[in-house]
Amino acid sequence: MESIVKGASNAPHRSLYHALGMTNEELDKPMIGIVSSYNEIVPGHMNLDKIVEAVRVGVAMAGGNPVVFPAIAVCDGIAMGHQGMKYSLVTRDLIADSTEAMTLAHGFDALVMVPNCDKNVPGLLMAAARLNIPTVFVSGGPMLAGHVGGKKRSLSSMFEAVGQYNAGNMNNEELEEFECKVCPTCGSCSGMYTANSMNCLTEVLGMGLRGNGTIPAVYSSRIELAKHAGMAVMEMLRKNIRPRDIMTREAFDNALTVDMALGCSTNSMLHLPAIAHECGIEINLDIANDISAKTPNLCHLAPAGPTYMEDLNEAGGVYAVMNELTKLGLLHTDCMTVTGKTVGENIAGCINRDPAVIRPVENPYSKTGGIAVLRGNLAPDGGVVKRSAVAPEMLVHKGPAKVFESEEEAQAAIDAGKIVAGDVVVIRYEGPKGGPGMREMLNPTSAIMGRGLGSSVALITDGRFSGATRGACIGHVSPEAASGGPIGVVRDGDMIGINIPENKLELCISDEELAERMRNFVPKTRELSGYLKRYAAMVSSGATGAIVNK
């Protein structure tokens, strides 16, 4: 900042700051950019004005000059199931790019990122790594769970209720009760979906303060957290602690480890590689399986189980999970964090207050992690499944393919009752290039669940899934159909073998038959325009994080 406000040559710059009403006293202080994802269309962002104001107070209390600028945000739930979902993942790069542009154009000394929902958190983490100036994250916090029929509910319950309604198992009044009660407050949706996964992993990476991922949006302690984030960034600036000092390879190993223990969204397998790439670190999917093999799954938060983010918060939060994992020596505890202390110093004494929410390492849900990467002739570069949310009877499955060229085609077939027990639904041309934008498939997976087929039907796609998806749903199948991947040559009736414990996904035809199909395969193309056309031309495979310009 000093380089653009000091000296006679920078008098024109100062004149423009005076046009903003800034005093010389303010210009003598470090200028701290507060990146606000606030808007009035995303429920997880409607409270961010209050978070931003609290950050401003914290920065000013610690001697900084806070200045707010915006980042866009898409609500994945509202965008779900139509063309709007093509514009979800692609915003991750817009967010990173626009934050880079605003920061460097105006010479900010440090940043506080205020995201909440799915793409804002990874997009701003990418920007933080790219800019590498002192940066702290504070999210808007999770929604409280809803209550219907005496049970806690969330957005995944809502989508599955639609499936029950379409199957004739729920009436209009019951559906309306779900509609009005499952999302009772502002905040990121209340299960371990993508937004909450990434906010929790921000804590693990060391880029957010304790409670960033779990303190509910409506709690006053969230406002206190925001004030402390504003203070923390000033201390980072004084000590010159930067994002790449924090987001090291060991920090990403920690994030993948806690990801497995928490049972995070499969979208973390897109976002962590993209964030690491900005740090100059390459993560491949095989690393995820290696870490999963030695990491116990300790939490079954919705949609995998009946507990919610508020329960995780009361049980001790992310730090309590991390402390459990240190009993097995699974974390690098000497990594630096935004507190100026190491991971080990931060989590010391953070006990597990509820073993029903965070299982002790001696009694895990499983001895392996919540996410698995599958490979085979159908997914040579890998596919991803949330193993912790798969019914035990579907961990190994073999069934006939029902092939669809888009999400809409698959949804129509499920709603018409054309999918039956044993089937493997294949949805292709929904990958990063083929979609483009790699749409989430929450509508078809919820419809399958709502029809009572969750323990007998699998779904595979070169697209991806919402964190709210549960069941034998394998996404990110790579190479995608649009890039000439084998998923593009699957035919109706082909047998597909899934073996999640052995990390295998196979098209059950001979090598000769597969080679013949691949020789004759010409991928389909779509007519594109605008941003999606540019995105499709530049984006990498889902197996490498759907990175633009890789």
Coordinates of C-alpha atoms in Angstrom, one line a residue:
M1 CA 0.0 0.0 0.0
E2 CA 2.8 2.4 0.9
S3 CA 4.1 2.2 -2.7
I4 CA 1.0 3.8 -4.0
V5 CA 0.2 6.5 -1.4
K6 CA 3.6 7.9 -0.3
G7 CA 5.5 10.7 -2.0
A8 CA 4.7 13.5 -4.4
S9 CA 4.4 11.1 -7.4
N10 CA 1.5 9.4 -5.7
A11 CA -0.5 12.6 -5.0
P12 CA -3.0 11.6 -7.8
H13 CA -3.7 8.3 -6.0
R14 CA -4.2 10.1 -2.7
S15 CA -6.6 12.5 -4.3
L16 CA -8.8 9.6 -5.3
Y17 CA -8.6 8.1 -1.8
H18 CA -9.7 11.6 -0.5
A19 CA -12.6 11.4 -2.9
L20 CA -13.6 8.3 -0.9
G21 CA -13.6 10.4 2.2
M22 CA -10.4 8.8 3.6
T23 CA -8.3 10.9 5.9
N24 CA -4.5 11.2 6.0
E25 CA -4.6 9.3 9.3
E26 CA -6.3 6.3 7.5
L27 CA -3.9 6.4 4.7
D28 CA -1.0 6.1 7.2
K29 CA -2.4 2.7 8.3
P30 CA -2.1 -0.6 6.5
M31 CA -5.1 -1.0 4.1
I32 CA -6.8 -4.3 4.7
G33 CA -9.1 -5.7 2.0
I34 CA -12.3 -7.4 3.3
V35 CA -13.6 -9.6 0.5
S36 CA -17.3 -9.9 1.1
S37 CA -19.4 -12.6 -0.6
Y38 CA -22.6 -10.9 0.7
N39 CA -25.7 -11.0 -1.5
E40 CA -29.5 -11.2 -1.1
I41 CA -30.0 -14.5 -3.1
V42 CA -27.9 -17.0 -1.2
P43 CA -29.2 -18.1 2.2
G44 CA -25.7 -18.8 3.3
H45 CA -24.6 -15.3 2.5
M46 CA -27.5 -13.1 3.7
N47 CA -25.8 -12.6 7.1
L48 CA -22.4 -11.8 5.7
D49 CA -23.0 -8.0 6.0
K50 CA -22.9 -8.5 9.8
I51 CA -19.8 -10.7 9.6
V52 CA -18.1 -8.1 7.4
E53 CA -19.0 -5.3 9.8
A54 CA -17.5 -7.3 12.7
V55 CA -14.3 -7.9 10.7
R56 CA -14.1 -4.1 10.1
V57 CA -14.3 -3.5 13.8
G58 CA -11.6 -6.1 14.5
V59 CA -9.3 -4.6 11.9
A60 CA -9.8 -1.1 13.1
M61 CA -9.3 -2.1 16.7
A62 CA -5.9 -3.6 15.8
G63 CA -4.7 -0.5 13.9
G64 CA -5.7 -1.2 10.3
N65 CA -7.8 0.6 7.7
P66 CA -10.5 -1.8 6.6
V67 CA -11.9 -1.5 3.0
V68 CA -14.6 -3.8 1.6
F69 CA -14.9 -5.2 -1.9
P70 CA -17.2 -7.9 -3.3
A71 CA -17.1 -11.5 -4.6
I72 CA -19.9 -13.2 -6.4
A73 CA -21.7 -16.3 -5.1
V74 CA -24.1 -18.9 -6.6
C75 CA -26.4 -20.9 -4.4
D76 CA -26.0 -24.5 -5.5
G77 CA -29.4 -25.5 -4.0
I78 CA -31.2 -22.9 -6.1
A79 CA -29.1 -23.6 -9.2
M80 CA -29.7 -27.4 -8.8
G81 CA -31.4 -29.4 -11.5
H82 CA -31.4 -26.9 -14.3
Q83 CA -29.0 -24.9 -16.6
G84 CA -28.0 -22.7 -13.6
M85 CA -25.9 -25.6 -12.2
K86 CA -23.5 -25.2 -15.2
Y87 CA -22.6 -21.8 -13.6
S88 CA -21.7 -23.1 -10.1
L89 CA -18.2 -24.7 -10.4
V90 CA -17.2 -22.2 -13.0
T91 CA -17.6 -19.3 -10.5
R92 CA -14.7 -20.7 -8.5
D93 CA -12.3 -19.3 -11.0
L94 CA -14.2 -16.0 -11.5
I95 CA -14.0 -15.5 -7.7
A96 CA -10.2 -16.2 -7.6
D97 CA -9.5 -14.1 -10.7
S98 CA -11.6 -11.1 -9.6
T99 CA -10.1 -11.1 -6.1
E100 CA -6.6 -11.2 -7.6
A101 CA -7.5 -8.2 -9.9
M102 CA -9.0 -6.1 -7.1
T103 CA -6.2 -6.8 -4.7
L104 CA -3.3 -6.0 -7.0
A105 CA -5.0 -3.1 -8.7
H106 CA -5.5 -1.3 -5.4
G107 CA -2.4 -2.4 -3.4
F108 CA -4.0 -4.0 -0.3
D109 CA -1.5 -4.9 2.4
A110 CA -3.5 -7.9 3.7
L111 CA -6.9 -9.6 3.3
V112 CA -9.8 -11.0 5.3
M113 CA -11.9 -13.4 3.2
V114 CA -15.6 -13.6 4.1
P115 CA -17.1 -16.5 2.1
N116 CA -19.6 -19.2 3.1
C117 CA -21.0 -21.4 0.3
D118 CA -19.6 -24.0 -2.0
K119 CA -17.4 -22.2 -4.6
N120 CA -16.5 -19.1 -2.6
V121 CA -14.4 -20.8 0.0
P122 CA -12.1 -22.7 -2.5
G123 CA -12.2 -19.7 -4.9
L124 CA -10.9 -17.4 -2.2
L125 CA -8.4 -19.9 -0.9
M126 CA -7.1 -20.1 -4.5
A127 CA -6.8 -16.3 -4.6
A128 CA -5.1 -16.2 -1.2
A129 CA -2.4 -18.7 -2.4
R130 CA -2.0 -16.8 -5.6
L131 CA -1.6 -13.4 -4.0
N132 CA 0.4 -14.6 -1.0
I133 CA -0.2 -11.6 1.3
P134 CA -1.3 -12.1 4.9
T135 CA -4.8 -13.5 4.8
V136 CA -7.4 -14.8 7.3
F137 CA -10.7 -16.5 6.5
V138 CA -14.0 -16.2 8.5
S139 CA -17.1 -17.8 7.0
G140 CA -20.7 -17.0 7.6
G141 CA -21.3 -20.3 9.5
P142 CA -23.7 -23.2 9.1
M143 CA -27.5 -23.2 9.2
L144 CA -29.3 -24.8 12.1
A145 CA -31.0 -28.0 11.3
G146 CA -34.7 -28.0 10.7
H147 CA -37.2 -30.2 12.5
V148 CA -40.0 -32.2 10.9
G149 CA -41.8 -35.1 12.5
G150 CA -39.7 -34.8 15.6
K151 CA -36.5 -35.4 13.8
K152 CA -33.7 -33.0 12.7
R153 CA -33.8 -32.4 8.9
S154 CA -31.7 -30.6 6.3
L155 CA -31.7 -29.7 2.6
S156 CA -30.9 -33.3 1.6
S157 CA -34.1 -34.4 3.4
M158 CA -36.0 -31.9 1.2
F159 CA -34.7 -33.2 -2.1
E160 CA -35.4 -36.8 -1.0
A161 CA -38.9 -35.7 0.1
V162 CA -39.6 -34.7 -3.5
G163 CA -38.6 -38.3 -4.6
Q164 CA -41.0 -39.7 -2.0
Y165 CA -43.7 -37.4 -3.3
N166 CA -43.1 -38.4 -6.9
A167 CA -43.3 -42.0 -5.9
G168 CA -46.6 -41.5 -4.2
N169 CA -45.3 -42.0 -0.7
M170 CA -45.9 -38.4 0.5
N171 CA -48.8 -36.1 0.1
N172 CA -48.9 -32.3 -0.6
E173 CA -49.3 -31.3 3.0
E174 CA -46.3 -33.4 4.1
L175 CA -44.2 -32.0 1.3
E176 CA -45.1 -28.5 2.2
E177 CA -44.1 -29.1 5.8
F178 CA -40.7 -30.1 4.7
E179 CA -40.5 -27.1 2.4
C180 CA -41.2 -24.7 5.2
K181 CA -39.1 -26.3 7.9
V182 CA -35.9 -28.0 6.6
C183 CA -34.0 -24.7 6.2
P184 CA -35.0 -22.6 9.3
T185 CA -32.2 -20.1 9.4
C186 CA -29.6 -18.3 7.3
G187 CA -26.3 -20.1 6.9
S188 CA -24.7 -22.8 4.8
C189 CA -27.0 -25.9 4.7
S190 CA -26.7 -27.8 7.9
G191 CA -25.1 -31.1 6.9
M192 CA -21.6 -32.0 6.0
Y193 CA -22.2 -30.7 2.4
T194 CA -19.6 -28.9 0.3
A195 CA -19.8 -25.5 2.0
N196 CA -19.4 -26.8 5.5
S197 CA -16.7 -29.3 4.3
M198 CA -14.6 -26.5 2.9
N199 CA -15.1 -24.2 5.8
C200 CA -14.0 -27.0 8.2
L201 CA -11.0 -27.8 6.0
T202 CA -10.1 -24.1 6.0
E203 CA -9.6 -24.6 9.8
V204 CA -7.5 -27.7 9.2
L205 CA -5.3 -26.0 6.6
G206 CA -4.6 -23.3 9.1
M207 CA -6.3 -20.4 7.2
G208 CA -9.2 -19.9 9.6
L209 CA -9.6 -19.6 13.4
R210 CA -11.1 -22.2 15.6
G211 CA -14.9 -22.5 15.0
N212 CA -14.8 -21.2 11.5
G213 CA -16.4 -24.3 10.1
T214 CA -18.9 -25.1 12.9
I215 CA -20.2 -22.1 14.9
P216 CA -23.8 -21.7 13.6
A217 CA -24.5 -18.6 11.5
V218 CA -27.1 -17.3 14.0
Y219 CA -24.8 -17.5 17.1
S220 CA -23.4 -14.3 18.5
S221 CA -20.1 -16.1 18.9
R222 CA -19.8 -16.0 15.1
I223 CA -19.7 -12.2 15.3
E224 CA -17.0 -12.5 18.0
L225 CA -15.1 -14.8 15.7
A226 CA -15.2 -12.3 12.9
K227 CA -13.8 -9.5 15.1
H228 CA -11.0 -11.8 16.2
A229 CA -10.3 -12.6 12.5
G230 CA -9.9 -8.9 11.9
M231 CA -7.4 -8.7 14.7
A232 CA -5.6 -11.8 13.6
V233 CA -4.8 -10.5 10.1
M234 CA -3.1 -7.4 11.6
E235 CA -0.9 -9.7 13.7
M236 CA -0.1 -11.8 10.6
L237 CA 0.9 -8.6 8.8
R238 CA 3.2 -7.6 11.7
K239 CA 4.8 -11.0 11.7
N240 CA 4.7 -11.3 7.9
I241 CA 2.9 -14.7 8.0
R242 CA 1.6 -15.5 4.5
P243 CA -0.7 -18.1 3.0
R244 CA 2.1 -20.2 1.4
D245 CA 3.8 -20.3 4.8
I246 CA 0.7 -22.0 6.0
M247 CA -0.6 -24.0 3.1
T248 CA 2.3 -26.4 2.7
R249 CA 2.3 -30.0 1.5
E250 CA 2.0 -31.1 5.1
A251 CA -1.0 -28.9 5.6
F252 CA -2.8 -30.4 2.6
D253 CA -2.0 -33.9 4.0
N254 CA -3.7 -32.8 7.2
A255 CA -6.7 -31.5 5.2
L256 CA -7.1 -34.8 3.3
T257 CA -6.7 -36.7 6.6
V258 CA -9.4 -34.7 8.4
D259 CA -11.5 -34.9 5.2
M260 CA -11.5 -38.7 5.6
A261 CA -12.3 -38.6 9.3
L262 CA -15.2 -36.1 8.9
G263 CA -16.7 -37.7 5.8
C264 CA -16.6 -34.5 3.8
S265 CA -18.2 -33.9 0.4
T266 CA -16.6 -35.5 -2.6
N267 CA -16.2 -32.0 -4.0
S268 CA -13.2 -31.6 -1.7
M269 CA -11.5 -33.9 -4.2
L270 CA -12.0 -31.1 -6.8
H271 CA -11.2 -28.1 -4.6
L272 CA -8.1 -29.3 -2.6
P273 CA -6.1 -30.1 -5.7
A274 CA -7.0 -26.7 -7.2
I275 CA -6.0 -24.8 -4.1
A276 CA -2.8 -26.8 -3.8
H277 CA -2.0 -26.1 -7.5
E278 CA -2.1 -22.4 -6.7
C279 CA 0.5 -23.1 -4.0
G280 CA 2.8 -24.9 -6.4
I281 CA 1.8 -28.3 -4.9
E282 CA 0.4 -31.1 -7.0
I283 CA -2.1 -33.5 -5.4
N284 CA -3.3 -36.6 -7.3
L285 CA -6.2 -38.8 -6.4
D286 CA -3.9 -41.7 -5.4
I287 CA -2.7 -39.7 -2.4
A288 CA -6.3 -39.6 -1.2
N289 CA -6.6 -43.4 -1.2
D290 CA -3.3 -43.7 0.6
I291 CA -4.4 -41.4 3.3
S292 CA -7.9 -42.9 3.4
A293 CA -6.4 -46.4 4.0
K294 CA -4.9 -45.3 7.3
T295 CA -7.5 -42.8 8.5
P296 CA -10.6 -43.9 10.5
N297 CA -14.0 -42.3 9.7
L298 CA -15.1 -40.8 12.9
C299 CA -18.2 -38.7 11.9
H300 CA -21.5 -39.5 10.2
L301 CA -22.9 -36.1 9.7
A302 CA -25.9 -35.6 7.4
P303 CA -26.4 -36.9 4.8
A304 CA -24.4 -40.0 6.0
G305 CA -26.0 -40.0 9.4
P306 CA -28.4 -38.2 11.9
T307 CA -26.0 -35.5 13.2
Y308 CA -25.6 -32.0 12.0
M309 CA -23.1 -29.1 12.1
E310 CA -24.5 -27.7 15.3
D311 CA -23.9 -31.1 16.9
L312 CA -20.3 -31.2 15.7
N313 CA -19.8 -27.7 17.1
E314 CA -21.1 -28.7 20.6
A315 CA -18.9 -31.9 20.5
G316 CA -15.8 -29.8 20.2
G317 CA -15.7 -29.0 16.5
V318 CA -12.9 -29.6 14.0
Y319 CA -10.1 -29.2 16.6
A320 CA -11.6 -32.0 18.6
V321 CA -11.6 -34.3 15.6
M322 CA -8.0 -33.3 14.9
N323 CA -7.1 -34.1 18.5
E324 CA -8.6 -37.5 18.2
L325 CA -6.5 -38.1 15.1
T326 CA -3.2 -37.1 16.8
K327 CA -3.7 -40.2 19.1
L328 CA -2.8 -42.2 16.0
G329 CA 0.0 -39.8 14.9
L330 CA -1.9 -39.0 11.7
L331 CA -1.4 -35.2 11.6
H332 CA 1.6 -32.9 11.0
T333 CA 1.3 -30.8 14.2
D334 CA 4.1 -28.5 13.5
C335 CA 2.4 -26.6 10.6
M336 CA 2.0 -22.9 11.0
T337 CA -1.5 -21.3 11.1
V338 CA -3.1 -17.9 11.0
T339 CA -3.0 -17.7 14.8
G340 CA 0.8 -17.5 14.6
K341 CA 0.9 -20.8 16.5
T342 CA 1.3 -24.4 15.2
V343 CA -1.5 -26.9 14.6
G344 CA -0.3 -28.8 17.7
E345 CA -0.5 -25.7 19.9
N346 CA -3.9 -24.8 18.5
I347 CA -5.6 -28.1 19.2
A348 CA -4.0 -28.9 22.6
G349 CA -6.7 -29.5 25.1
C350 CA -9.5 -29.6 22.6
I351 CA -11.4 -32.6 23.9
N352 CA -14.1 -34.7 22.3
R353 CA -17.2 -33.8 24.3
D354 CA -19.6 -36.2 22.6
P355 CA -18.4 -39.6 21.4
A356 CA -21.8 -40.2 19.7
V357 CA -21.0 -37.3 17.3
I358 CA -17.2 -37.7 17.1
R359 CA -16.4 -41.3 17.6
P360 CA -13.1 -42.0 19.4
V361 CA -10.3 -43.5 17.2
E362 CA -10.8 -46.7 19.2
N363 CA -14.4 -47.0 17.9
P364 CA -14.6 -45.6 14.4
Y365 CA -17.5 -46.0 11.9
S366 CA -14.8 -47.6 9.7
K367 CA -11.1 -48.0 9.9
T368 CA -10.8 -46.3 6.5
G369 CA -11.7 -42.8 5.5
G370 CA -15.0 -41.3 4.2
I371 CA -14.0 -40.9 0.6
A372 CA -12.6 -43.5 -1.9
V373 CA -11.1 -43.1 -5.4
L374 CA -12.0 -45.9 -7.7
R375 CA -10.1 -46.9 -10.9
G376 CA -10.6 -49.5 -13.6
N377 CA -11.3 -49.6 -17.4
L378 CA -14.3 -47.4 -16.9
A379 CA -12.4 -44.8 -15.0
P380 CA -8.7 -45.0 -15.9
D381 CA -7.9 -41.7 -14.2
G382 CA -10.3 -42.3 -11.3
G383 CA -13.8 -41.7 -10.0
V384 CA -14.8 -40.5 -6.5
V385 CA -17.4 -41.8 -4.0
K386 CA -18.4 -40.8 -0.5
R387 CA -17.9 -44.2 1.0
S388 CA -19.2 -43.2 4.4
A389 CA -22.6 -42.5 2.9
V390 CA -23.0 -45.8 0.9
A391 CA -25.3 -48.5 2.3
P392 CA -23.2 -51.6 3.3
E393 CA -25.0 -53.8 0.8
M394 CA -23.9 -51.5 -2.1
L395 CA -20.2 -51.4 -1.3
V396 CA -19.9 -54.2 -3.9
H397 CA -22.4 -54.2 -6.7
K398 CA -22.8 -55.5 -10.3
G399 CA -25.7 -54.5 -12.5
P400 CA -26.8 -53.5 -16.0
A401 CA -26.2 -50.0 -17.2
K402 CA -29.0 -47.6 -18.0
V403 CA -27.2 -44.9 -20.1
F404 CA -28.3 -41.2 -20.3
E405 CA -26.6 -38.3 -22.2
S406 CA -27.6 -35.7 -19.7
E407 CA -29.0 -35.2 -16.2
E408 CA -32.4 -34.3 -17.5
E409 CA -32.7 -37.6 -19.4
A410 CA -31.8 -39.5 -16.3
Q411 CA -34.2 -37.6 -14.1
A412 CA -37.1 -38.2 -16.5
A413 CA -36.4 -41.9 -16.5
I414 CA -36.2 -42.1 -12.7
D415 CA -39.5 -40.1 -12.3
A416 CA -41.2 -42.4 -14.8
G417 CA -40.2 -45.5 -12.8
K418 CA -37.9 -46.9 -15.5
I419 CA -35.0 -47.4 -13.0
V420 CA -35.3 -50.7 -11.1
A421 CA -33.4 -52.5 -8.4
G422 CA -30.0 -53.6 -9.5
D423 CA -29.5 -51.0 -12.2
V424 CA -26.4 -48.8 -12.6
V425 CA -27.5 -45.4 -13.9
V426 CA -24.8 -43.8 -16.1
I427 CA -25.0 -40.1 -16.8
R428 CA -22.4 -38.7 -19.2
Y429 CA -21.5 -35.5 -21.0
E430 CA -21.8 -33.7 -17.7
G431 CA -18.0 -33.3 -16.9
P432 CA -16.0 -30.1 -16.8
K433 CA -15.8 -29.8 -20.6
G434 CA -18.8 -31.8 -21.6
G435 CA -21.4 -30.1 -19.4
P436 CA -19.7 -27.7 -19.3
G437 CA -19.3 -26.9 -15.7
M438 CA -19.6 -30.4 -14.1
R439 CA -23.1 -30.1 -12.7
E440 CA -24.0 -31.7 -9.4
M441 CA -26.5 -34.6 -9.6
L442 CA -28.5 -34.1 -6.4
N443 CA -31.9 -34.3 -8.1
P444 CA -31.4 -37.8 -9.6
T445 CA -29.6 -39.2 -6.5
S446 CA -32.3 -37.9 -4.2
A447 CA -35.0 -39.3 -6.5
I448 CA -33.4 -42.7 -6.3
M449 CA -33.3 -42.4 -2.5
G450 CA -36.8 -41.1 -2.3
R451 CA -38.1 -44.1 -4.3
G452 CA -36.5 -46.5 -1.9
L453 CA -33.8 -47.6 -4.3
G454 CA -30.7 -46.4 -2.3
S455 CA -29.7 -49.9 -1.3
S456 CA -30.1 -51.4 -4.8
V457 CA -29.2 -48.8 -7.5
A458 CA -25.9 -47.2 -8.2
L459 CA -25.2 -44.0 -10.2
I460 CA -22.0 -43.1 -12.0
T461 CA -21.2 -39.9 -13.9
D462 CA -18.4 -37.8 -15.3
G463 CA -20.2 -34.9 -13.5
R464 CA -20.2 -34.6 -9.8
F465 CA -22.5 -34.7 -6.7
S466 CA -23.7 -32.3 -4.1
G467 CA -22.3 -32.9 -0.6
A468 CA -26.0 -33.7 0.2
T469 CA -25.9 -36.8 -2.0
R470 CA -25.8 -40.2 -0.3
G471 CA -25.7 -43.7 -1.7
A472 CA -23.5 -45.6 -4.2
C473 CA -22.9 -42.5 -6.3
I474 CA -19.6 -42.3 -8.1
G475 CA -18.7 -39.0 -9.7
H476 CA -15.7 -37.3 -11.4
V477 CA -15.3 -40.4 -13.7
S478 CA -12.3 -39.5 -15.8
P479 CA -11.5 -39.1 -18.6
E480 CA -14.9 -37.7 -19.2
A481 CA -17.0 -38.6 -22.2
A482 CA -16.4 -35.3 -23.9
S483 CA -12.6 -35.9 -23.7
G484 CA -13.0 -39.4 -25.2
G485 CA -13.2 -41.4 -21.9
P486 CA -14.5 -44.9 -21.8
I487 CA -17.7 -43.8 -20.1
G488 CA -18.7 -42.5 -23.5
V489 CA -18.8 -46.0 -25.0
V490 CA -21.0 -47.7 -22.3
R491 CA -24.2 -49.2 -23.8
D492 CA -27.5 -50.0 -22.2
G493 CA -27.4 -53.4 -20.7
D494 CA -23.6 -53.6 -20.3
M495 CA -22.7 -55.0 -16.9
I496 CA -20.8 -52.6 -14.6
G497 CA -18.9 -53.9 -11.6
I498 CA -18.4 -51.7 -8.5
N499 CA -16.1 -52.7 -5.7
I500 CA -15.6 -49.8 -3.3
P501 CA -13.5 -51.7 -0.7
E502 CA -11.0 -52.7 -3.5
N503 CA -11.3 -49.2 -5.2
K504 CA -12.4 -50.7 -8.5
L505 CA -14.9 -49.6 -11.2
E506 CA -15.1 -51.9 -14.2
L507 CA -17.1 -52.1 -17.5
C508 CA -17.6 -55.9 -17.8
I509 CA -16.7 -56.4 -21.4
S510 CA -13.6 -57.9 -23.0
D511 CA -10.5 -55.8 -23.6
E512 CA -10.9 -56.4 -27.4
E513 CA -14.5 -55.2 -27.3
L514 CA -13.6 -52.1 -25.4
A515 CA -10.7 -51.3 -27.7
E516 CA -13.0 -51.7 -30.7
R517 CA -15.6 -49.3 -29.2
M518 CA -12.9 -46.8 -28.4
R519 CA -11.5 -46.9 -32.0
N520 CA -14.9 -46.0 -33.3
F521 CA -15.9 -43.4 -30.7
V522 CA -16.5 -39.8 -31.7
P523 CA -17.4 -37.7 -28.6
K524 CA -20.5 -35.5 -28.9
T525 CA -20.1 -31.7 -28.8
R526 CA -22.3 -28.9 -27.7
E527 CA -22.8 -25.4 -29.2
L528 CA -21.5 -23.0 -26.6
S529 CA -21.2 -19.3 -26.2
G530 CA -20.0 -16.7 -23.6
Y531 CA -18.2 -17.7 -20.4
L532 CA -19.0 -21.4 -20.7
K533 CA -17.4 -21.6 -24.1
R534 CA -14.1 -20.1 -22.7
Y535 CA -14.3 -22.3 -19.6
A536 CA -14.8 -25.5 -21.6
A537 CA -11.8 -24.7 -23.8
M538 CA -9.5 -24.1 -20.8
V539 CA -10.6 -26.5 -18.0
S540 CA -8.7 -29.6 -17.1
S541 CA -10.0 -33.0 -16.1
G542 CA -12.1 -33.6 -12.9
A543 CA -9.3 -35.9 -11.9
T544 CA -6.9 -33.0 -11.5
G545 CA -9.4 -30.6 -9.9
A546 CA -11.0 -29.0 -12.9
I547 CA -8.3 -26.4 -13.0
V548 CA -8.5 -23.7 -15.6
N549 CA -5.3 -23.0 -17.6
K550 CA -3.6 -26.1 -16.2

